[in-house]
Coordinates of C-alpha atoms in Angstrom, one line a residue:
M1 CA -96.4 -99.8 85.4
N2 CA -98.9 -98.4 82.9
N3 CA -99.9 -94.7 82.6
A4 CA -103.2 -95.3 84.4
W5 CA -101.5 -96.8 87.4
R6 CA -98.9 -94.0 87.5
K7 CA -101.7 -91.4 87.4
S8 CA -103.4 -93.2 90.3
M9 CA -100.2 -93.0 92.3
Q10 CA -99.7 -89.2 91.7
L11 CA -99.2 -87.2 94.9
K12 CA -101.7 -84.6 95.8
F13 CA -100.8 -81.1 97.1
D14 CA -103.5 -79.5 99.2
Y15 CA -102.7 -75.8 100.1
N16 CA -106.2 -74.7 101.1
N17 CA -104.9 -73.9 104.6
M18 CA -102.3 -71.6 103.2
M19 CA -105.0 -69.3 101.9
K20 CA -106.6 -66.3 103.6
A21 CA -110.1 -67.6 102.8
F22 CA -109.5 -70.6 105.1
I23 CA -107.2 -69.3 107.9
G24 CA -107.7 -65.6 108.0
E25 CA -105.2 -62.8 108.1
E26 CA -102.1 -65.1 108.3
G27 CA -103.0 -66.6 104.9
F28 CA -102.3 -65.6 101.4
T29 CA -104.6 -64.2 98.7
E30 CA -104.9 -65.1 95.1
A31 CA -103.7 -61.6 94.4
E32 CA -100.5 -62.2 96.4
I33 CA -99.7 -65.4 94.5
K34 CA -100.4 -63.7 91.2
S35 CA -98.2 -60.7 92.0
N36 CA -95.3 -63.1 92.5
T37 CA -95.8 -65.2 89.3
D38 CA -92.8 -63.4 87.7
L39 CA -90.6 -64.5 90.6
A40 CA -91.8 -68.1 90.3
K41 CA -91.3 -68.0 86.5
S42 CA -87.8 -66.7 86.9
A43 CA -86.9 -69.4 89.4
F44 CA -88.5 -72.1 87.1
E45 CA -86.5 -70.9 84.1
T46 CA -83.2 -70.8 86.0
V47 CA -83.7 -74.3 87.3
A48 CA -84.8 -75.6 83.9
A49 CA -81.8 -73.9 82.2
N50 CA -79.3 -75.4 84.6
R51 CA -80.6 -79.0 84.7
G52 CA -77.7 -81.4 84.7
K53 CA -75.1 -78.6 85.0
G54 CA -72.8 -77.9 87.9
M55 CA -74.3 -79.1 91.2
M56 CA -77.6 -79.9 89.5
G57 CA -76.5 -83.3 88.3
W58 CA -79.1 -84.8 90.6
T59 CA -81.9 -83.8 88.1
E60 CA -80.6 -86.4 85.7
L61 CA -80.5 -89.3 88.2
P62 CA -83.9 -90.7 87.2
Y63 CA -82.7 -91.1 83.7
N64 CA -78.9 -91.7 83.4
Q65 CA -78.1 -94.7 85.6
K66 CA -79.3 -97.7 83.6
E67 CA -76.0 -99.6 83.8
T68 CA -75.3 -98.6 87.3
V69 CA -78.7 -99.7 88.4
E70 CA -78.2 -103.2 86.9
D71 CA -74.8 -103.4 88.6
I72 CA -76.4 -102.4 91.9
I73 CA -79.1 -105.0 91.6
A74 CA -76.6 -107.8 90.7
T75 CA -74.4 -106.7 93.6
A76 CA -77.4 -106.8 96.0
K77 CA -78.2 -110.3 94.9
E78 CA -74.7 -111.5 95.7
I79 CA -74.8 -109.8 99.1
K80 CA -78.2 -111.4 99.9
K81 CA -76.6 -114.8 99.1
R82 CA -73.6 -114.4 101.3
F83 CA -74.3 -111.9 104.1
D84 CA -76.8 -111.3 106.8
N85 CA -75.9 -107.7 107.7
F86 CA -75.4 -104.6 105.5
V87 CA -73.8 -101.7 107.4
V88 CA -73.7 -98.2 106.0
L89 CA -70.8 -96.0 107.2
G90 CA -71.7 -92.5 106.4
I91 CA -73.1 -89.2 107.7
G92 CA -75.4 -86.5 106.5
G93 CA -77.0 -87.3 103.2
S94 CA -75.1 -90.6 103.1
A95 CA -77.1 -91.8 106.0
L96 CA -80.3 -89.8 106.2
G97 CA -81.5 -90.9 102.8
P98 CA -80.9 -94.6 103.2
T99 CA -82.5 -94.5 106.6
A100 CA -85.6 -92.7 105.4
V101 CA -86.1 -95.0 102.4
F102 CA -85.5 -98.1 104.5
Q103 CA -88.1 -97.0 107.1
A104 CA -90.5 -96.1 104.4
L105 CA -90.4 -99.2 102.3
C106 CA -89.4 -102.1 104.4
H107 CA -91.2 -103.9 107.2
L108 CA -91.1 -101.6 110.2
R109 CA -89.5 -104.3 112.3
H110 CA -87.3 -105.6 109.4
N111 CA -84.1 -106.2 111.5
E112 CA -86.1 -108.1 114.1
L113 CA -87.7 -110.6 111.7
P114 CA -86.3 -114.1 111.4
R115 CA -84.4 -114.5 108.1
S116 CA -87.2 -116.8 106.8
K117 CA -89.6 -113.8 106.9
R118 CA -87.1 -111.0 106.3
K119 CA -85.5 -112.7 103.3
F120 CA -83.0 -109.9 102.9
P121 CA -80.0 -108.7 105.0
K122 CA -80.5 -106.5 108.1
L123 CA -79.6 -102.9 107.5
Y124 CA -77.7 -100.7 110.0
V125 CA -76.9 -97.1 109.2
E126 CA -74.1 -95.8 111.4
D127 CA -74.2 -92.0 111.1
N128 CA -72.4 -90.9 114.2
V129 CA -69.0 -91.3 116.0
D130 CA -70.4 -92.0 119.5
P131 CA -68.1 -94.7 120.7
E132 CA -70.9 -96.5 122.5
R133 CA -72.8 -96.7 119.3
M134 CA -69.9 -98.4 117.5
A135 CA -69.4 -100.8 120.4
A136 CA -73.1 -101.6 120.3
L137 CA -73.0 -102.4 116.6
L138 CA -70.1 -104.7 117.0
D139 CA -72.0 -106.5 119.8
V140 CA -74.9 -107.4 117.5
I141 CA -73.2 -108.3 114.2
D142 CA -71.0 -111.2 113.1
L143 CA -68.2 -109.9 110.9
E144 CA -68.2 -113.1 108.9
K145 CA -71.8 -112.3 107.8
T146 CA -71.4 -108.6 107.4
V147 CA -70.5 -106.3 104.5
F148 CA -69.8 -102.6 105.1
N149 CA -70.7 -99.8 102.6
V150 CA -68.4 -96.8 103.2
I151 CA -70.0 -93.6 101.7
T152 CA -68.1 -90.3 101.4
K153 CA -67.6 -88.4 98.2
S154 CA -64.5 -86.7 99.3
G155 CA -63.0 -89.5 101.3
A156 CA -62.0 -86.8 103.9
T157 CA -65.2 -86.8 106.0
S158 CA -63.7 -87.3 109.5
E159 CA -66.6 -89.2 110.9
T160 CA -66.9 -91.7 108.1
M161 CA -63.2 -92.2 107.6
S162 CA -62.7 -92.8 111.3
Q163 CA -65.2 -95.6 111.0
Y164 CA -63.5 -96.9 107.8
L165 CA -60.1 -97.1 109.7
I166 CA -61.7 -99.0 112.6
I167 CA -63.6 -101.5 110.5
T168 CA -60.8 -102.0 108.0
D169 CA -58.4 -102.8 110.8
M170 CA -60.8 -105.3 112.2
L171 CA -61.6 -106.9 108.8
K172 CA -57.9 -107.3 107.9
A173 CA -57.1 -108.8 111.3
R174 CA -59.9 -111.3 110.9
F175 CA -59.9 -112.1 107.2
G176 CA -56.5 -111.0 105.8
D177 CA -56.5 -110.7 102.0
K178 CA -60.2 -111.5 101.9
A179 CA -61.2 -108.4 103.9
K180 CA -62.0 -106.7 100.7
E181 CA -65.0 -109.0 100.2
H182 CA -66.6 -107.4 103.3
M183 CA -66.4 -103.8 102.1
I184 CA -67.9 -101.7 99.3
T185 CA -67.2 -98.0 98.7
T186 CA -69.4 -95.3 97.3
T187 CA -67.4 -92.2 96.4
S188 CA -66.2 -89.9 93.7
E189 CA -64.7 -91.5 90.6
S190 CA -62.3 -88.7 89.9
R191 CA -61.0 -87.3 93.1
G192 CA -60.6 -87.7 96.9
N193 CA -59.0 -90.2 99.3
L194 CA -61.5 -93.0 99.3
I195 CA -61.3 -93.7 95.5
K196 CA -57.5 -94.0 95.9
L197 CA -57.9 -96.4 98.9
A198 CA -60.6 -98.4 97.1
Q199 CA -58.3 -98.9 94.1
K200 CA -55.3 -99.8 96.3
E201 CA -57.4 -102.3 98.3
G202 CA -59.3 -103.7 95.3
L203 CA -62.7 -102.8 96.7
K204 CA -66.0 -102.9 94.8
T205 CA -66.9 -99.3 94.2
F206 CA -69.9 -97.3 93.1
Y207 CA -69.6 -93.7 92.0
I208 CA -71.3 -90.5 93.1
P209 CA -71.6 -88.2 90.1
D210 CA -69.7 -85.0 90.4
G211 CA -72.8 -82.8 90.2
V212 CA -74.6 -84.6 93.0
G213 CA -74.2 -83.2 96.5
G214 CA -74.8 -85.3 99.7
R215 CA -78.3 -84.0 100.5
F216 CA -79.4 -84.6 96.8
S217 CA -77.8 -88.1 96.6
E218 CA -80.4 -90.5 97.7
L219 CA -81.4 -91.4 94.1
S220 CA -77.7 -92.1 93.3
P221 CA -75.8 -95.2 94.4
V222 CA -75.6 -93.6 97.8
G223 CA -79.2 -94.6 98.4
L224 CA -79.9 -97.1 95.7
L225 CA -77.4 -99.7 96.9
P226 CA -78.7 -100.0 100.5
A227 CA -82.2 -99.9 99.2
A228 CA -81.6 -102.8 96.7
V229 CA -79.8 -104.8 99.4
V230 CA -83.0 -104.9 101.6
G231 CA -85.2 -105.7 98.6
I232 CA -86.6 -102.3 97.6
D233 CA -87.5 -101.9 94.0
I234 CA -85.0 -99.1 93.0
K235 CA -86.3 -99.0 89.4
A236 CA -89.7 -98.1 90.7
M237 CA -88.2 -95.4 92.9
L238 CA -86.4 -93.9 89.9
S239 CA -89.6 -94.2 87.9
G240 CA -91.5 -92.3 90.5
A241 CA -88.9 -89.6 90.5
A242 CA -89.0 -89.3 86.7
Y243 CA -92.8 -89.0 86.9
M244 CA -92.6 -86.2 89.4
D245 CA -89.8 -84.5 87.4
K246 CA -92.2 -84.2 84.4
I247 CA -94.8 -82.7 86.7
C248 CA -92.3 -80.3 88.2
M249 CA -91.3 -79.1 84.7
R250 CA -94.8 -77.8 84.0
K251 CA -94.6 -74.0 83.4
D252 CA -98.1 -73.5 84.9
L253 CA -97.6 -72.5 88.6
K254 CA -100.9 -74.0 89.6
K255 CA -100.1 -77.4 88.1
N256 CA -96.5 -77.6 89.4
P257 CA -96.7 -78.6 93.1
A258 CA -93.0 -78.1 93.8
L259 CA -92.9 -74.6 92.3
L260 CA -96.1 -73.6 94.0
S261 CA -95.0 -74.9 97.4
A262 CA -91.7 -73.2 97.0
L263 CA -93.4 -69.9 96.3
L264 CA -95.7 -70.3 99.3
Q265 CA -92.8 -71.1 101.6
Y266 CA -90.9 -68.1 100.2
L267 CA -93.9 -65.8 100.8
A268 CA -94.2 -67.3 104.3
M269 CA -90.5 -66.5 105.1
K270 CA -91.1 -62.9 104.0
K271 CA -93.9 -62.8 106.6
G272 CA -91.6 -64.0 109.3
K273 CA -92.5 -67.7 109.2
N274 CA -89.0 -68.9 110.0
I275 CA -89.8 -72.4 111.1
S276 CA -90.8 -75.2 108.7
V277 CA -92.4 -78.2 110.4
M278 CA -92.6 -81.6 108.6
M279 CA -95.2 -83.8 110.1
P280 CA -95.9 -87.2 108.4
Y281 CA -98.9 -89.1 109.6
A282 CA -97.3 -92.5 109.1
D283 CA -94.5 -94.3 111.0
S284 CA -93.2 -95.4 107.6
L285 CA -92.5 -91.8 106.6
K286 CA -91.1 -90.7 110.0
Y287 CA -87.5 -90.4 108.8
I288 CA -88.5 -88.5 105.6
A289 CA -88.7 -85.6 108.0
D290 CA -85.1 -86.1 109.2
W291 CA -83.9 -86.3 105.6
Y292 CA -85.9 -83.1 104.7
C293 CA -84.4 -81.3 107.7
Q294 CA -80.9 -81.5 106.1
L295 CA -82.2 -80.8 102.6
W296 CA -84.0 -77.6 103.6
A297 CA -81.6 -76.3 106.3
E298 CA -78.3 -76.9 104.5
S299 CA -79.6 -75.7 101.1
L300 CA -81.5 -72.5 102.2
G301 CA -79.7 -71.4 105.3
K302 CA -77.2 -68.9 103.8
A303 CA -75.6 -65.7 105.2
A304 CA -75.1 -64.2 101.7
D305 CA -76.8 -64.1 98.4
K306 CA -75.2 -65.0 95.0
K307 CA -73.8 -61.5 94.8
G308 CA -72.2 -61.6 98.2
N309 CA -74.7 -59.3 99.9
P310 CA -75.9 -60.1 103.4
A311 CA -79.0 -62.3 103.2
F312 CA -79.4 -64.5 106.3
T313 CA -82.0 -66.6 104.6
G314 CA -83.8 -69.9 105.4
Q315 CA -86.2 -71.6 107.7
T316 CA -85.4 -73.8 110.7
P317 CA -86.8 -77.2 109.8
V318 CA -88.5 -79.2 112.6
K319 CA -89.5 -82.8 112.5
A320 CA -92.7 -84.1 114.0
L321 CA -94.8 -87.3 113.8
G322 CA -98.5 -87.6 113.6
V323 CA -100.3 -88.5 115.8
T324 CA -97.4 -88.9 118.4
D325 CA -96.6 -85.2 118.4
Q326 CA -100.2 -84.1 118.7
H327 CA -99.5 -84.9 122.3
S328 CA -96.3 -82.9 122.6
Q329 CA -95.8 -80.2 119.9
V330 CA -99.2 -79.3 118.4
Q331 CA -100.0 -77.3 121.5
L332 CA -97.2 -74.9 120.5
Y333 CA -98.1 -75.0 116.8
R334 CA -101.7 -74.0 117.5
E335 CA -101.2 -71.5 120.3
G336 CA -97.6 -70.4 120.2
P337 CA -96.0 -67.7 118.0
F338 CA -97.1 -67.2 114.4
D339 CA -93.7 -68.2 113.0
K340 CA -94.3 -71.6 111.5
V341 CA -95.5 -73.4 108.3
I342 CA -96.6 -77.0 108.9
T343 CA -96.2 -79.5 106.1
I344 CA -98.4 -82.5 106.8
I345 CA -97.9 -85.8 104.9
G346 CA -100.8 -88.2 104.7
V347 CA -101.4 -91.7 103.4
E348 CA -104.7 -92.5 101.9
K349 CA -104.4 -96.3 102.0
F350 CA -102.1 -98.1 104.4
R351 CA -100.4 -101.4 103.5
N352 CA -101.9 -103.1 106.5
E353 CA -105.1 -102.5 108.4
V354 CA -106.0 -103.3 112.0
E355 CA -109.6 -103.2 113.2
I356 CA -110.3 -101.8 116.7
S357 CA -111.9 -104.5 118.7
R358 CA -115.3 -104.3 120.4
G359 CA -115.5 -103.7 124.2
C360 CA -115.8 -101.0 126.9
E361 CA -119.5 -100.7 126.3
E362 CA -119.9 -99.0 129.7
F363 CA -117.5 -96.2 128.6
P364 CA -119.0 -94.2 125.7
D365 CA -115.8 -92.1 125.4
V366 CA -113.9 -95.3 124.5
N367 CA -116.6 -97.4 122.9
F368 CA -117.1 -95.0 120.0
L369 CA -113.9 -96.3 118.5
C370 CA -115.1 -99.9 118.2
G371 CA -115.6 -101.2 114.7
H372 CA -113.4 -98.6 113.2
T373 CA -109.8 -99.2 112.1
M374 CA -106.5 -97.8 113.1
G375 CA -106.1 -96.4 109.5
E376 CA -109.4 -94.5 109.9
L377 CA -108.2 -93.2 113.3
I378 CA -104.8 -91.9 112.2
N379 CA -106.3 -90.2 109.1
T380 CA -109.2 -88.7 111.0
E381 CA -106.7 -87.3 113.5
R382 CA -104.7 -85.9 110.6
V383 CA -107.8 -84.1 109.2
A384 CA -108.7 -82.9 112.7
T385 CA -105.2 -81.4 113.1
E386 CA -105.4 -79.7 109.8
Y387 CA -108.7 -78.2 110.9
A388 CA -107.5 -77.2 114.4
L389 CA -104.5 -75.5 112.9
A390 CA -106.6 -73.7 110.3
T391 CA -109.1 -72.4 112.8
A392 CA -106.3 -71.0 114.9
G393 CA -105.0 -69.2 111.8
R394 CA -101.9 -71.3 111.4
L395 CA -100.4 -71.9 107.9
N396 CA -100.4 -75.6 107.0
H397 CA -100.6 -77.6 103.8
T398 CA -100.9 -81.3 103.1
I399 CA -99.2 -83.7 100.7
L400 CA -101.2 -86.9 100.2
L401 CA -99.7 -90.2 99.0
P402 CA -102.2 -92.7 97.6
E403 CA -100.1 -95.4 99.3
V404 CA -96.5 -95.8 100.4
N405 CA -94.6 -97.7 97.8
A406 CA -91.3 -97.3 95.9
F407 CA -92.9 -95.2 93.2
T408 CA -94.6 -92.7 95.5
V409 CA -91.5 -92.4 97.7
G410 CA -89.5 -91.6 94.6
E411 CA -92.1 -89.0 93.8
L412 CA -91.9 -87.5 97.3
L413 CA -88.2 -87.2 97.5
Y414 CA -87.9 -85.7 94.1
M415 CA -90.7 -83.2 94.8
F416 CA -88.9 -81.9 97.9
E417 CA -85.6 -81.6 96.0
M418 CA -87.3 -79.6 93.2
E419 CA -89.1 -77.4 95.8
T420 CA -85.7 -76.7 97.4
A421 CA -84.1 -75.8 94.1
F422 CA -87.0 -73.4 93.2
C423 CA -87.0 -71.8 96.6
G424 CA -83.3 -71.3 96.6
E425 CA -83.6 -69.4 93.3
M426 CA -86.4 -67.2 94.7
L427 CA -84.2 -66.4 97.7
G428 CA -81.3 -65.5 95.3
I429 CA -78.8 -67.8 97.1
D430 CA -76.5 -70.7 96.2
T431 CA -78.6 -73.7 97.0
Y432 CA -75.8 -76.1 96.7
N433 CA -72.9 -74.8 98.9
Q434 CA -72.6 -75.1 102.7
P435 CA -70.0 -72.7 103.9
G436 CA -71.5 -72.7 107.4
V437 CA -70.7 -76.4 107.8
E438 CA -67.0 -75.7 107.3
G439 CA -66.5 -73.7 110.5
G440 CA -67.0 -76.6 112.8
K441 CA -65.1 -79.0 110.5
N442 CA -62.1 -76.6 110.4
A443 CA -62.1 -76.2 114.1
T444 CA -62.1 -79.9 114.6
Y445 CA -59.2 -80.4 112.2
A446 CA -57.3 -77.7 114.1
L447 CA -57.9 -79.2 117.5
F448 CA -56.6 -82.6 116.2
G449 CA -53.5 -81.0 114.8
R450 CA -54.3 -81.6 111.1
K451 CA -51.7 -80.1 108.9
G452 CA -52.8 -76.9 107.2
Y453 CA -55.0 -75.7 110.0
E454 CA -52.4 -74.1 112.2
Q455 CA -53.9 -70.6 111.7
T456 CA -57.3 -71.8 112.8
L457 CA -55.7 -73.3 115.9
K458 CA -54.0 -70.0 116.7
E459 CA -57.3 -68.2 116.3
M460 CA -59.0 -70.6 118.7
Q461 CA -56.3 -70.3 121.2
S462 CA -56.5 -66.5 121.1
A463 CA -60.3 -66.5 121.7
P464 CA -61.5 -65.3 125.1
A465 CA -60.9 -68.1 127.7
K466 CA -64.0 -69.5 129.3
Q467 CA -64.6 -68.1 132.8
E468 CA -65.3 -70.3 135.8
K469 CA -68.1 -68.0 137.0
Y470 CA -70.2 -69.0 134.0
T471 CA -69.9 -72.7 134.7
V472 CA -72.1 -74.4 137.3
T473 CA -70.2 -77.3 138.9
D474 CA -72.1 -78.0 142.1

């Protein structure tokens, strides 16, 4: 990768349709942006000063993993030789990132291809504890040809550890002492249950750095190992992230897409735009929206600010897919409440192209498509949606990828992470904690009788009993 190629692969951030000049009263003026430059500067300086510290260890992932990356690549080669299936057992960031990158950078029917065309193992990401899902997985894989990657930093994630217990039992029953050849763990090096189990069982293990939380972990071994196993160039991903990092460290607001986007989202929230829609116009990027939903919601949805004052911040992230959701959700986005910001992701050049065949000459409302390509159609519909939203006064902006490849996906992931970090500082909240998640976890522990949660169980038992009159049964 030379500098000219990197420059040609740089993402473009088009925020015309966030401005009053293009969408009217709902938009922002240059004066509004200028009046908030001090806020943006403060957020920038705080993020810059805390790089690599505390829970901002993720900022160093593009640079500090040389030995780990080589180990991952070597491990992936061995897996390719011996196994036909690679199964991720994880939830949240341990699953959403690997899924998003797999969808983005592999053949869209990867698991359905014959091995001669696929060349790499199939990938399954099991991110739920639905018993039917586990049973279905076991119906389609051969344990002899499968390796499992258990991902949990704490080793106490109930969903992942339940999967670990089930699979470990099956592997030991089938392979005895050789069961360890079918399992790899990705966890904390210094604490937690899983590292202790991995050491006891002699499992191959990759480490999640202490300063990297789940939703910021895709560029760590959490995401890099599954990606390498299915043939993705993880060095190019990290290179793309590093390239975007340098862009995001520009002090000039107008030349820093993550900082500018964060400020626009912050200003939108202040105007009551409490929903953030992510709408990629490419099937390959469909699950980027799922990954983004966790990143944005879990990072910014906070009841209190850093000082402990009530805040109730954040936007509700919504995933959509262009053009599919033009036929389901865009009606609401264009004519419903003025409470949304729509982020559109476009691709300038698709990796494949399909020409629309000639025919239907007697039907002008069909024949006009003939001779064009599907790539032209999807991008024309994207531009048309941008226009339709703008003419209805709806805030929207577009991120354009020159093409979808490992480098540009690395850029995109890192840009969203930096945008989230900047926006969290503007909101004055702790971007990296998730106290709201703990309520449901603790209640689950209490209901299962886990030691230490007796008080929670008492509180649940003393809550008002549900009343039959509020339940419809027939």
